[in-house]
Coordinates of C-alpha atoms in Angstrom, one line a residue:
Chain A
X1 CA -9.7 80.2 31.7
X2 CA -5.4 80.5 30.8
X3 CA -2.7 79.3 34.1
X4 CA 0.4 79.7 33.4
X5 CA 2.0 76.4 35.0
X6 CA 5.8 76.3 36.4
X7 CA 7.3 72.8 37.1
X8 CA 10.7 71.9 39.2
X9 CA 13.6 69.5 39.9
X10 CA 12.5 66.3 38.5
X11 CA 9.2 67.2 38.0
X12 CA 10.5 68.4 34.6
X13 CA 11.1 64.9 33.3
X14 CA 9.0 63.8 29.9
X15 CA 7.1 67.0 31.5
X16 CA 7.7 70.6 31.1
X17 CA 9.5 73.6 32.8
X18 CA 6.4 76.5 32.2
X19 CA 3.5 76.0 30.4
X20 CA 0.3 78.8 29.9
X21 CA -3.0 76.0 30.2
X22 CA -6.1 76.3 29.2
X23 CA -8.6 75.1 32.7
X24 CA -11.9 75.3 33.1
X25 CA -13.5 77.6 35.5
X26 CA -12.7 76.5 39.1
X27 CA -10.6 74.1 39.3
X28 CA -8.4 73.5 42.0
X29 CA -4.4 73.2 41.7
X30 CA -4.3 69.2 43.1
X31 CA -6.6 68.9 40.4
X32 CA -3.6 70.1 37.3
X33 CA -0.7 68.4 39.8
X34 CA -3.3 65.1 39.2
X35 CA -4.1 65.8 35.5
X36 CA 0.0 66.1 34.9
X37 CA 0.3 62.8 36.9
X38 CA 1.9 64.0 39.6
X39 CA 1.9 61.1 41.9
X40 CA 0.5 64.2 45.7
X41 CA 2.7 62.7 48.2
X42 CA 5.8 63.0 46.1
X43 CA 4.4 67.7 46.7
X44 CA 6.6 69.6 48.7
X45 CA 5.4 72.3 48.1
X46 CA 2.7 74.4 45.8
X47 CA 3.3 78.1 45.3
X48 CA 0.3 80.5 43.6
X49 CA 1.3 83.5 42.9
X50 CA 4.8 83.6 44.9
X51 CA 2.8 82.6 47.7
X52 CA 2.8 79.4 49.3
X53 CA -0.8 77.3 48.8
X54 CA -3.2 74.0 49.5
X55 CA -3.9 71.1 47.1
X56 CA -7.5 72.4 47.2
X57 CA -7.0 76.4 46.4
X58 CA -9.1 77.2 43.5
X59 CA -7.2 79.0 40.6
X60 CA -8.0 81.9 38.9
X61 CA -7.4 83.5 35.5
X62 CA -4.0 84.4 34.9
X63 CA -2.5 82.9 37.8
X64 CA 0.7 82.1 38.0
X65 CA 1.1 77.8 40.0
X66 CA 4.3 76.7 40.6
X67 CA 5.0 72.7 41.6
X68 CA 7.7 72.1 43.7
X69 CA 9.1 68.3 44.5
X70 CA 10.2 67.9 48.0
X71 CA 13.6 69.7 48.4
X72 CA 16.1 71.0 49.8
X73 CA 19.8 72.8 50.8
X74 CA 20.7 75.5 52.4
Chain B
X1 CA 43.8 56.9 71.1
X2 CA 42.5 59.0 74.2
X3 CA 42.3 62.2 73.5
X4 CA 44.0 64.8 74.4
X5 CA 44.6 68.9 73.6
X6 CA 47.1 69.7 71.5
X7 CA 48.8 73.1 71.9
X8 CA 50.6 75.3 70.0
X9 CA 53.0 79.2 71.0
X10 CA 53.4 80.7 68.1
X11 CA 55.5 83.4 69.9
X12 CA 57.9 81.3 72.0
X13 CA 57.5 78.1 69.2
X14 CA 56.7 75.5 71.5
X15 CA 53.7 72.5 71.7
X16 CA 52.1 70.6 74.3
X17 CA 50.3 67.9 74.7
X18 CA 47.3 68.2 77.5
X19 CA 45.0 66.5 79.5
X20 CA 41.3 66.9 78.8
X21 CA 40.1 69.2 81.7
X22 CA 37.4 67.4 82.9
X23 CA 34.4 71.1 81.8
X24 CA 35.8 69.8 78.3
X25 CA 35.1 66.4 78.3
X26 CA 31.8 66.7 76.8
X27 CA 32.4 68.9 74.2
X28 CA 33.1 68.5 71.2
X29 CA 33.2 70.7 67.3
X30 CA 31.3 74.3 68.2
X31 CA 30.6 73.3 71.4
X32 CA 33.9 72.9 72.4
X33 CA 35.6 75.3 70.2
X34 CA 33.0 78.2 71.8
X35 CA 33.9 77.1 75.8
X36 CA 37.5 77.3 75.0
X37 CA 37.5 80.7 73.5
X38 CA 35.1 82.1 76.1
X39 CA 37.8 80.5 78.8
X40 CA 40.8 81.0 77.3
X41 CA 40.4 84.5 74.8
X42 CA 40.0 88.2 76.4
X43 CA 36.8 88.9 74.2
X44 CA 38.4 92.9 73.8
X45 CA 41.7 91.5 72.4
X46 CA 42.2 92.2 68.6
X47 CA 41.0 89.0 66.2
X48 CA 44.7 90.0 64.9
X49 CA 46.9 89.9 67.8
X50 CA 48.7 87.8 69.6
X51 CA 46.0 87.0 72.3
X52 CA 43.2 85.9 69.9
X53 CA 44.1 82.1 69.5
X54 CA 42.9 79.9 66.7
X55 CA 41.3 76.7 67.7
X56 CA 40.5 73.0 65.8
X57 CA 37.9 70.8 66.7
X58 CA 36.5 67.7 65.1
X59 CA 32.8 66.6 66.4
X60 CA 32.3 64.7 69.1
X61 CA 31.5 61.0 66.2
X62 CA 33.8 62.6 63.4
X63 CA 36.8 59.9 62.6
X64 CA 34.0 57.0 63.7
X65 CA 31.8 54.7 60.6
X66 CA 28.9 57.2 61.5
X67 CA 27.5 58.5 58.6
X68 CA 27.9 62.6 57.9
X69 CA 30.0 62.5 61.4
X70 CA 33.1 64.5 59.1
X71 CA 32.8 67.9 59.6
X72 CA 35.6 70.4 62.0
X73 CA 34.9 73.5 63.6
X74 CA 37.2 76.2 63.6
X75 CA 36.7 78.7 67.0
X76 CA 38.0 82.1 67.6
X77 CA 37.1 85.4 67.7
X78 CA 36.0 87.0 63.9
X79 CA 38.2 90.1 62.5
X80 CA 34.8 90.8 60.3
X81 CA 32.5 90.6 63.4
X82 CA 34.7 91.3 66.8
X83 CA 32.5 88.6 67.9
X84 CA 32.8 84.8 69.3
X85 CA 33.1 82.5 65.7
X86 CA 32.6 78.8 64.9
X87 CA 33.3 78.0 61.1
X88 CA 32.5 74.3 60.0
X89 CA 33.7 72.5 57.2
X90 CA 33.9 69.1 55.4
X91 CA 36.9 67.9 54.1
X92 CA 39.0 65.5 55.7
X93 CA 40.4 67.4 58.6
X94 CA 37.5 66.6 61.1
X95 CA 38.3 62.7 61.0
X96 CA 42.1 63.1 60.9
X97 CA 41.8 64.8 64.1
X98 CA 39.7 62.4 65.5
X99 CA 41.9 59.1 64.9
X100 CA 44.8 60.8 65.9
X101 CA 43.3 61.8 69.3
X102 CA 43.7 65.3 68.6
X103 CA 40.1 66.3 70.6
X104 CA 41.1 70.1 70.0
X105 CA 44.8 72.4 68.2
X106 CA 44.7 74.7 69.9
X107 CA 47.4 77.5 68.5
X108 CA 48.3 80.8 70.6
X109 CA 50.2 83.8 70.8
X110 CA 51.5 85.2 67.6
X111 CA 55.6 85.4 66.2
X112 CA 57.8 88.0 66.8
X113 CA 59.4 88.2 63.4
X114 CA 58.4 87.9 59.9
X115 CA 59.2 84.2 59.4
X116 CA 55.7 81.9 58.1
X117 CA 55.4 78.2 60.1
X118 CA 53.5 75.7 59.3
X119 CA 52.7 72.8 61.6
X120 CA 52.9 69.0 61.5
X121 CA 50.8 66.8 63.2
X122 CA 50.7 63.0 63.9
X123 CA 48.8 61.6 66.8
X124 CA 52.7 61.5 69.1
X125 CA 52.6 65.4 69.4
X126 CA 53.2 68.4 66.7
X127 CA 56.3 70.0 64.8
X128 CA 56.9 73.5 63.8
X129 CA 58.5 73.7 61.1
X130 CA 59.6 77.3 58.7
X131 CA 58.1 77.7 55.5
X132 CA 59.2 79.8 52.7
X133 CA 58.6 77.7 49.8
X134 CA 54.6 78.3 49.9
X135 CA 54.8 81.8 51.0
X136 CA 52.8 84.0 48.0
X137 CA 50.8 81.1 47.0
X138 CA 47.1 79.7 46.6
X139 CA 45.1 76.9 48.5
X140 CA 45.5 74.2 45.6
X141 CA 49.1 75.2 44.8
X142 CA 50.1 74.4 48.4
X143 CA 47.6 71.6 48.7
X144 CA 50.1 69.7 45.3
X145 CA 52.7 70.9 47.4
X146 CA 52.1 69.5 50.7
X147 CA 50.9 66.0 49.0
X148 CA 54.4 65.4 47.4
X149 CA 56.1 66.5 50.5
X150 CA 54.4 64.0 52.7
X151 CA 51.7 61.6 51.1
X152 CA 48.2 61.9 49.5
X153 CA 46.8 60.3 52.2
X154 CA 47.8 63.6 54.6
X155 CA 44.8 66.1 55.8
X156 CA 45.6 69.7 55.0
X157 CA 44.5 73.1 56.4
X158 CA 45.6 75.6 54.6
X159 CA 45.4 79.7 54.1
X160 CA 45.9 81.2 50.4
X161 CA 46.5 84.8 49.6
X162 CA 43.8 86.2 50.9
X163 CA 44.5 84.8 55.4
X164 CA 48.6 86.1 54.4
X165 CA 47.5 89.5 53.8
X166 CA 45.0 89.3 56.8
X167 CA 41.8 90.3 55.0
X168 CA 38.4 90.5 56.9
X169 CA 36.8 87.7 54.2
X170 CA 39.9 85.0 54.3
X171 CA 39.1 81.3 54.7
X172 CA 40.3 78.1 55.9
X173 CA 40.9 75.7 53.7
X174 CA 40.7 72.1 54.0
X175 CA 41.3 69.4 51.0
X176 CA 38.7 67.3 50.4
X177 CA 38.9 62.9 49.5
X178 CA 39.2 64.1 45.9
X179 CA 42.5 66.6 47.0
X180 CA 40.2 69.0 45.8
X181 CA 38.8 72.6 48.5
X182 CA 36.5 72.5 51.6
X183 CA 35.7 76.6 53.2
X184 CA 35.9 77.1 56.7
X185 CA 34.4 80.6 56.0
X186 CA 32.6 83.0 56.9
X187 CA 33.8 85.8 59.3
X188 CA 37.9 85.9 58.6
X189 CA 39.7 82.7 60.1
X190 CA 42.0 82.8 57.6
X191 CA 43.1 86.2 58.8
X192 CA 43.3 84.5 62.2
X193 CA 45.6 81.7 60.7
X194 CA 47.6 84.5 59.1
X195 CA 48.3 86.5 62.5
X196 CA 49.7 83.4 63.5
X197 CA 51.8 82.6 60.7
X198 CA 50.8 79.6 59.1
X199 CA 50.1 79.2 55.9
X200 CA 49.3 75.0 56.4
X201 CA 48.3 72.5 58.4
X202 CA 49.7 68.6 57.3
X203 CA 47.4 66.4 59.7
X204 CA 49.1 62.2 59.4
X205 CA 47.0 60.4 61.6
X206 CA 49.0 56.8 60.4
X207 CA 46.7 53.7 60.8
X208 CA 45.3 54.9 65.0
X209 CA 42.2 54.5 65.0
X210 CA 38.6 55.8 67.3
X211 CA 37.8 54.1 69.8
X212 CA 34.6 52.5 70.4
X213 CA 32.4 52.3 74.3
X214 CA 30.1 50.2 72.8
X215 CA 30.7 49.0 68.7
X216 CA 27.4 46.7 68.8
X217 CA 25.3 49.6 70.2
X218 CA 27.1 52.1 67.8
X219 CA 27.0 49.4 65.0
X220 CA 23.2 49.2 65.8
X221 CA 22.4 53.1 66.1
X222 CA 24.4 53.5 63.2
X223 CA 22.1 51.5 60.9
X224 CA 18.6 53.2 61.9
X225 CA 20.7 57.4 61.9
X226 CA 22.0 56.3 58.0
X227 CA 18.4 54.5 57.5
X228 CA 16.6 58.0 58.1
X229 CA 19.2 60.0 55.9
X230 CA 19.0 57.6 52.5
X231 CA 15.1 57.3 52.9
X232 CA 14.0 61.4 53.4
X233 CA 13.4 62.8 49.8
X234 CA 15.6 66.3 50.2
X235 CA 18.4 63.9 50.6
X236 CA 17.2 62.6 47.9
X237 CA 17.0 65.8 45.7
X238 CA 20.2 67.0 47.4
X239 CA 21.9 64.4 46.1
X240 CA 20.7 65.7 42.2
X241 CA 21.0 69.2 41.9
X242 CA 23.2 70.4 44.7
X243 CA 22.1 72.9 47.8
X244 CA 21.1 75.2 44.1
X245 CA 18.0 73.5 43.9
X246 CA 17.3 76.5 46.4
X247 CA 17.4 79.4 43.5
X248 CA 13.9 78.6 41.4
X249 CA 12.2 78.3 44.6
X250 CA 13.2 80.9 46.2
X251 CA 12.7 83.0 43.0
X252 CA 9.1 81.9 42.9
X253 CA 9.1 82.7 46.6
X254 CA 9.8 86.6 45.5
X255 CA 12.9 86.3 48.5
X256 CA 15.7 85.6 46.1
X257 CA 18.7 89.3 46.7
X258 CA 18.8 90.4 43.2
X259 CA 20.9 93.1 42.2
X260 CA 22.4 94.0 46.5
X261 CA 19.6 93.4 47.9
X262 CA 16.8 96.1 45.3
X263 CA 14.4 93.4 44.0
X264 CA 13.2 89.5 45.1
X265 CA 13.2 88.0 41.9
X266 CA 15.7 87.6 39.5
X267 CA 15.6 87.8 35.6
X268 CA 18.5 85.5 34.6
X269 CA 17.0 82.4 37.6
X270 CA 16.3 79.9 34.8
X271 CA 20.1 79.7 33.4
X272 CA 21.5 79.8 37.7
X273 CA 19.7 76.9 38.2
X274 CA 20.1 73.5 40.1
X275 CA 18.4 72.0 37.7
X276 CA 20.3 74.1 34.8
X277 CA 23.5 72.9 37.1
X278 CA 22.8 69.5 37.0
X279 CA 22.6 68.8 33.1
X280 CA 25.9 71.0 32.2
X281 CA 27.5 68.9 34.9
X282 CA 26.3 66.0 33.6
X283 CA 26.3 66.9 29.6
X284 CA 30.0 67.5 30.6
X285 CA 31.2 64.1 31.4
X286 CA 31.4 65.8 35.7
X287 CA 29.6 64.4 38.8
X288 CA 25.9 65.6 40.2
X289 CA 26.8 63.3 42.9
X290 CA 29.6 64.0 45.7
X291 CA 30.8 63.9 49.2
X292 CA 32.4 65.8 50.8
X293 CA 33.7 63.6 53.3
X294 CA 34.2 59.6 53.9
X295 CA 30.6 58.5 55.4
X296 CA 28.4 61.7 53.3
X297 CA 25.5 59.7 52.1
X298 CA 23.5 62.7 50.9
X299 CA 26.4 63.5 48.8
X300 CA 24.9 66.8 48.1
X301 CA 28.3 67.8 46.2
X302 CA 29.3 68.6 42.5
X303 CA 32.3 68.4 40.5
X304 CA 31.7 71.2 37.9
X305 CA 33.4 70.6 34.7
X306 CA 34.5 73.3 31.7
X307 CA 33.2 73.3 28.6
X308 CA 35.9 71.5 27.6
X309 CA 35.2 68.3 29.5
X310 CA 37.8 70.0 32.5
X311 CA 37.4 70.3 36.4
X312 CA 36.6 73.4 37.2
X313 CA 35.2 73.5 40.8
X314 CA 33.1 71.2 42.5
X315 CA 30.9 71.9 46.0
X316 CA 29.8 74.8 44.1
X317 CA 26.3 76.1 46.6
X318 CA 23.5 78.1 46.3
X319 CA 24.2 80.4 48.6
X320 CA 27.9 80.6 46.8
X321 CA 26.1 81.3 43.6
X322 CA 23.6 83.5 44.7
X323 CA 26.1 86.2 45.3
X324 CA 28.3 86.1 42.4
X325 CA 25.1 85.4 40.3
X326 CA 21.2 87.5 41.3
X327 CA 23.5 89.5 43.8
X328 CA 25.5 91.0 40.6
X329 CA 23.5 89.7 38.3
X330 CA 25.3 87.7 36.5
X331 CA 23.8 84.6 35.2
X332 CA 26.1 82.3 33.3
X333 CA 27.4 79.4 35.2
X334 CA 31.0 79.1 33.6
X335 CA 31.7 82.7 34.8
X336 CA 29.9 81.6 38.2
X337 CA 31.9 78.5 38.3
X338 CA 35.3 80.6 37.1
X339 CA 35.6 83.1 39.8
X340 CA 34.0 80.0 42.9
X341 CA 37.4 78.2 41.9
X342 CA 39.8 81.7 42.0
X343 CA 38.1 82.1 45.7
X344 CA 39.0 79.0 46.8
X345 CA 42.7 79.7 45.6
X346 CA 43.3 82.9 46.7
X347 CA 40.7 81.0 49.6
X348 CA 38.4 83.7 50.1
X349 CA 34.6 83.7 51.6
X350 CA 32.4 83.9 48.8
X351 CA 29.4 84.8 50.2
X352 CA 31.4 87.8 51.7
X353 CA 33.7 88.5 48.5
X354 CA 30.2 89.0 46.3
X355 CA 28.1 90.9 48.3
X356 CA 31.0 92.8 49.1
X357 CA 31.1 93.3 45.1
X358 CA 27.6 93.7 44.9
X359 CA 27.9 97.0 46.7
X360 CA 31.2 97.7 44.8
X361 CA 28.8 98.0 41.5
X362 CA 26.3 99.8 43.3
X363 CA 28.6 102.6 44.7
X364 CA 30.4 102.5 40.6
X365 CA 33.3 100.2 41.0
X366 CA 32.0 98.3 38.3
X367 CA 28.8 97.8 36.4
X368 CA 26.3 95.6 37.5
X369 CA 26.6 92.0 35.8
X370 CA 29.9 92.4 34.4
X371 CA 32.0 89.5 35.4
X372 CA 34.7 89.8 33.4
X373 CA 36.1 92.7 35.7
X374 CA 34.9 90.9 38.8
X375 CA 37.8 88.4 37.5
X376 CA 40.0 90.6 36.6
X377 CA 39.3 92.3 40.1
X378 CA 39.8 88.8 41.7
X379 CA 42.9 87.6 40.2
X380 CA 44.8 91.3 40.1
X381 CA 43.5 92.8 43.3
X382 CA 42.2 91.2 46.1
X383 CA 45.1 88.4 45.2
X384 CA 47.8 91.3 44.8
X385 CA 46.5 93.1 47.7
X386 CA 46.1 96.1 45.8
X387 CA 43.9 98.6 47.6
X388 CA 41.0 97.9 46.3
X389 CA 41.9 94.1 46.0
X390 CA 42.1 94.8 49.7
X391 CA 38.9 97.0 50.4
X392 CA 37.3 93.8 49.3
X393 CA 38.9 91.5 50.8
X394 CA 37.8 93.0 53.1
X395 CA 34.0 93.0 53.0
X396 CA 30.7 94.0 52.4
X397 CA 30.7 96.8 55.3
X398 CA 33.9 97.3 54.5
X399 CA 33.3 99.2 50.6
X400 CA 30.3 100.1 51.6
X401 CA 32.7 102.4 54.2
X402 CA 34.8 103.9 51.1
X403 CA 32.2 104.3 48.7
X404 CA 29.6 105.8 50.4
X405 CA 27.2 103.6 49.7
X406 CA 24.3 102.9 52.7
X407 CA 22.2 99.7 51.3
X408 CA 24.5 97.9 52.5
X409 CA 23.4 93.8 53.9
X410 CA 24.8 92.8 57.2
X411 CA 25.3 92.5 60.7
X412 CA 27.6 93.0 63.3
X413 CA 29.7 93.3 59.4
X414 CA 29.3 90.1 57.8
X415 CA 27.5 89.5 54.2
X416 CA 23.3 88.7 54.6
X417 CA 23.4 85.8 52.5
X418 CA 20.7 84.2 50.2
X419 CA 17.3 84.4 51.6
X420 CA 15.7 88.3 51.8
X421 CA 14.6 88.9 55.7
X422 CA 12.2 91.0 54.3
X423 CA 10.0 88.5 51.9
X424 CA 10.6 85.2 54.0
X425 CA 11.1 87.1 58.2
X426 CA 12.6 84.2 59.4
X427 CA 15.3 84.4 57.7
X428 CA 16.1 87.6 59.8
X429 CA 15.4 86.7 63.9
X430 CA 18.2 84.3 62.7
X431 CA 20.7 87.0 61.2
X432 CA 19.6 89.4 63.7
X433 CA 20.2 87.6 67.1
X434 CA 22.6 84.9 65.8
X435 CA 25.7 85.1 67.8
X436 CA 28.4 85.0 64.7
X437 CA 26.4 88.2 62.6
X438 CA 24.6 87.4 59.7
X439 CA 24.3 83.2 58.8
X440 CA 21.6 81.3 58.1
X441 CA 23.5 78.1 58.8
X442 CA 23.0 79.3 62.4
X443 CA 19.1 78.6 62.4
X444 CA 18.0 77.7 59.1
X445 CA 14.4 78.0 59.0
X446 CA 14.1 78.1 55.4
X447 CA 13.4 74.7 56.3
X448 CA 9.5 75.5 57.2
X449 CA 9.0 78.5 56.0
X450 CA 9.6 77.9 52.6
X451 CA 10.2 74.0 52.3
X452 CA 7.3 72.6 54.1
X453 CA 10.4 70.2 56.1
X454 CA 9.6 70.6 60.5
X455 CA 5.8 71.7 59.8
X456 CA 5.0 75.7 57.8
X457 CA 5.2 79.0 58.9
X458 CA 3.8 82.0 56.0
X459 CA 7.4 83.5 55.2
X460 CA 5.8 87.1 55.3
X461 CA 4.6 87.0 58.4
X462 CA 6.0 87.8 61.8
X463 CA 3.4 85.0 63.5
X464 CA 5.9 81.9 65.3
X465 CA 9.1 83.3 64.2
X466 CA 11.3 84.3 66.4
X467 CA 10.3 81.3 68.2
X468 CA 11.3 79.2 65.5
X469 CA 14.3 80.8 64.9
X470 CA 15.4 80.2 68.3
X471 CA 14.5 76.2 68.7
X472 CA 17.0 76.0 65.0
X473 CA 19.2 77.9 66.8
X474 CA 19.5 75.9 70.0
X475 CA 19.4 73.0 67.7
X476 CA 22.1 73.6 65.2
X477 CA 24.2 74.4 67.9
X478 CA 24.1 70.6 69.3
X479 CA 24.3 69.5 66.0
X480 CA 27.5 71.2 65.5
X481 CA 29.2 69.6 68.2
X482 CA 28.7 66.3 67.2
X483 CA 30.7 66.2 63.7
X484 CA 27.4 65.9 62.1
X485 CA 26.3 67.9 59.0
X486 CA 23.9 70.8 59.4
X487 CA 21.4 68.4 56.3
X488 CA 20.7 65.5 59.1
X489 CA 18.2 68.2 60.2
X490 CA 15.6 68.1 57.7
X491 CA 15.5 63.7 58.3
X492 CA 16.1 64.7 62.0
X493 CA 12.8 67.1 61.4
X494 CA 10.9 64.6 59.8
X495 CA 11.7 61.7 61.3
X496 CA 11.5 60.4 64.4
X497 CA 13.7 58.2 64.2
X498 CA 16.4 59.8 63.1
X499 CA 17.1 61.4 66.9
X500 CA 17.4 58.9 69.1
X501 CA 19.9 56.6 66.6
X502 CA 22.1 59.6 67.0
X503 CA 22.2 60.4 71.0
X504 CA 22.3 56.8 70.6
X505 CA 25.8 56.9 68.7
X506 CA 27.0 59.6 71.8
X507 CA 26.0 56.8 73.8
X508 CA 27.9 54.0 71.9
X509 CA 30.9 56.1 71.1
X510 CA 31.6 57.3 74.8
X511 CA 29.9 54.7 77.4
X512 CA 27.2 57.3 78.9
X513 CA 24.2 57.7 78.7
X514 CA 22.8 60.7 77.8
X515 CA 19.2 61.7 76.5
X516 CA 17.3 64.2 73.9
X517 CA 16.5 66.6 76.2
X518 CA 20.7 66.8 77.3
X519 CA 21.5 67.6 73.8
X520 CA 18.9 70.3 73.7
X521 CA 19.9 72.0 77.1
X522 CA 23.8 71.7 75.2
X523 CA 22.7 73.8 72.9
X524 CA 21.0 76.9 75.1
X525 CA 23.9 76.7 76.7
X526 CA 27.0 77.2 74.2
X527 CA 24.6 79.6 72.9
X528 CA 24.7 81.3 75.7
X529 CA 28.2 81.2 76.5
X530 CA 28.9 82.6 73.0
X531 CA 26.6 85.0 73.9
X532 CA 28.6 85.8 77.3
X533 CA 31.7 86.2 75.1
X534 CA 30.2 88.8 72.7
X535 CA 28.3 91.0 75.9
X536 CA 32.1 91.3 77.3
X537 CA 33.8 92.0 74.4
X538 CA 31.0 94.7 74.1
X539 CA 28.1 94.4 72.1
X540 CA 24.4 94.9 73.2
X541 CA 21.3 93.9 72.1
X542 CA 21.8 97.2 69.9
X543 CA 23.7 95.2 68.2
X544 CA 21.0 92.3 66.9
X545 CA 19.7 94.5 64.7
X546 CA 19.3 94.1 60.8
X547 CA 19.6 96.9 58.7
X548 CA 18.0 100.8 58.6
X549 CA 17.0 99.8 54.5
X550 CA 15.0 96.3 54.8
X551 CA 12.5 98.4 56.8
X552 CA 12.2 101.7 54.6
X553 CA 13.0 100.2 51.3
X554 CA 10.3 97.9 49.7
X555 CA 11.5 94.7 47.5
X556 CA 9.2 93.3 44.8
X557 CA 7.2 91.5 44.0
X558 CA 5.5 90.9 47.7
X559 CA 6.8 94.3 48.2
X560 CA 7.8 92.8 52.0
X561 CA 9.4 95.3 54.2
X562 CA 11.3 93.9 57.4
X563 CA 8.7 95.1 60.0
X564 CA 9.4 93.5 63.3
X565 CA 10.0 95.6 65.9
X566 CA 14.0 96.0 68.6
X567 CA 11.3 95.0 71.7
X568 CA 10.3 91.9 69.8
X569 CA 13.7 91.0 68.6
X570 CA 14.5 91.4 71.9
X571 CA 12.9 88.4 73.4
X572 CA 14.5 85.5 71.0
X573 CA 17.6 85.7 74.4
X574 CA 14.4 85.0 77.0
X575 CA 15.3 81.1 77.2

């Protein structure tokens, strides 16, 4: 299945901003994080189709998965 | 120096230095400005008349070596909202005031003639001088000239043309350590300073220092406190991308108000994002990391250079970039930086003014996305005080009334900032119930709803949001009294050593024995003091509401509406 993965802030360094990736059925958000060599402890926010999600959230065809480090502002 | 109250009467041009009344002694910053406004300003007075007062107060820890303690509070009755107001800013003024022993500067009355004045403060008192040369000038020229008259070490508070013309969105500008500008924004306190005919206030602390009751305990607590700030990953991200790192995440969450609040996502988000801004700053030899005051260890400010590598602006915030960018559908950071510079020079609030432009675009005054026309209106209309310039300079509600626009995002006349309350519901409770009109900084629920700091809350659900906003509004009122930057809250929410160290510093500074509960109680009492002032000024629970369109118009991509009932909102004040 195809899933769009988006990275933000310093997660982009040496990786990408946005990429369509071919993933196996049943793949979770956490597994995407792992394949990108991002330490799970560095994760601040995960979103699936603009809603917050967890490492164990299962992805589906056409999903948009956004991965953020710990960030803040205001 | 023993702390004193410096008082200036602009009606008879007299000044006095007074002892601090016992019941003001435990207050600083916002707690003190709001206490003084409540005690001395008639709630029903005209904000621009002789009975309103303008009060400046450094925080309780300002002027010390405590990290991030250089914030100043300015209080008054707001000409924009008609409520009590506290504006908060970095820069060098809080530290100058604290060091000269000025616990608060109270400016009252109004000159009888058309003369303009300046104030000059030293540890020995206040001088009032007539001012002619700088009248009609922008803030950058004021800073340059005043530094030449005194020294470049001097602290400066000033107003630009918008403050002189008493526009409701006018700021008071605060000189930063590099002689650039920070702003006491929102709520139009620059207009109050203009109504008192004061163009600038020069602050010369000489070699005076703040006395610390227990220096060793203070040093130890500051070490713990600083470590908590420096170690928190949010602090690290703020130093790299600034607050503008939020553009992309708020857009992704579907809560980035776009085209005058008609969508929650902006096609041009990447072009105006913190990531893009960081790369441009580095490429042009600017500074991605910069402190708005001495002693800041977070450094969320930055120096943004233009295409030729020359200084353009600094301290450009997410909310300003959102307002001039997504809300007006402008996707060019250089144009946004140019506008930020112009608005700083005129001395007018970037959020209020840009949201007013968004409403004006909907009203057909100019096209969405036309940043050239925005720049023309800023320099040719607002700075010169033409009728259109004054309509925009009086804020979003003023534009809506003038041009018959009903989609006007304001609460108590103050523009709603960069987070749509339909898609991020907790912040809507803050907008509705804040004692000062729509203001995200009053209770920043975004930390928990979107960023996962201090727990989590589903931004599209109403559950737990009223309690979240209440707790954060109480904590914020207390932090705003210490002189601390609000961004210490990220560390305070996640690191158990942070708040106790802050309380230890307060105790060591004054030789007292506060507990964490005392600090919470301080926050509650400040909110209640402010709320009581507003009620006496004529506000009721019916004013704690969002504009009608939020309940009737859905916002994509979540197609959410504002669905809190009036009864639910009113439970906010049950404490």
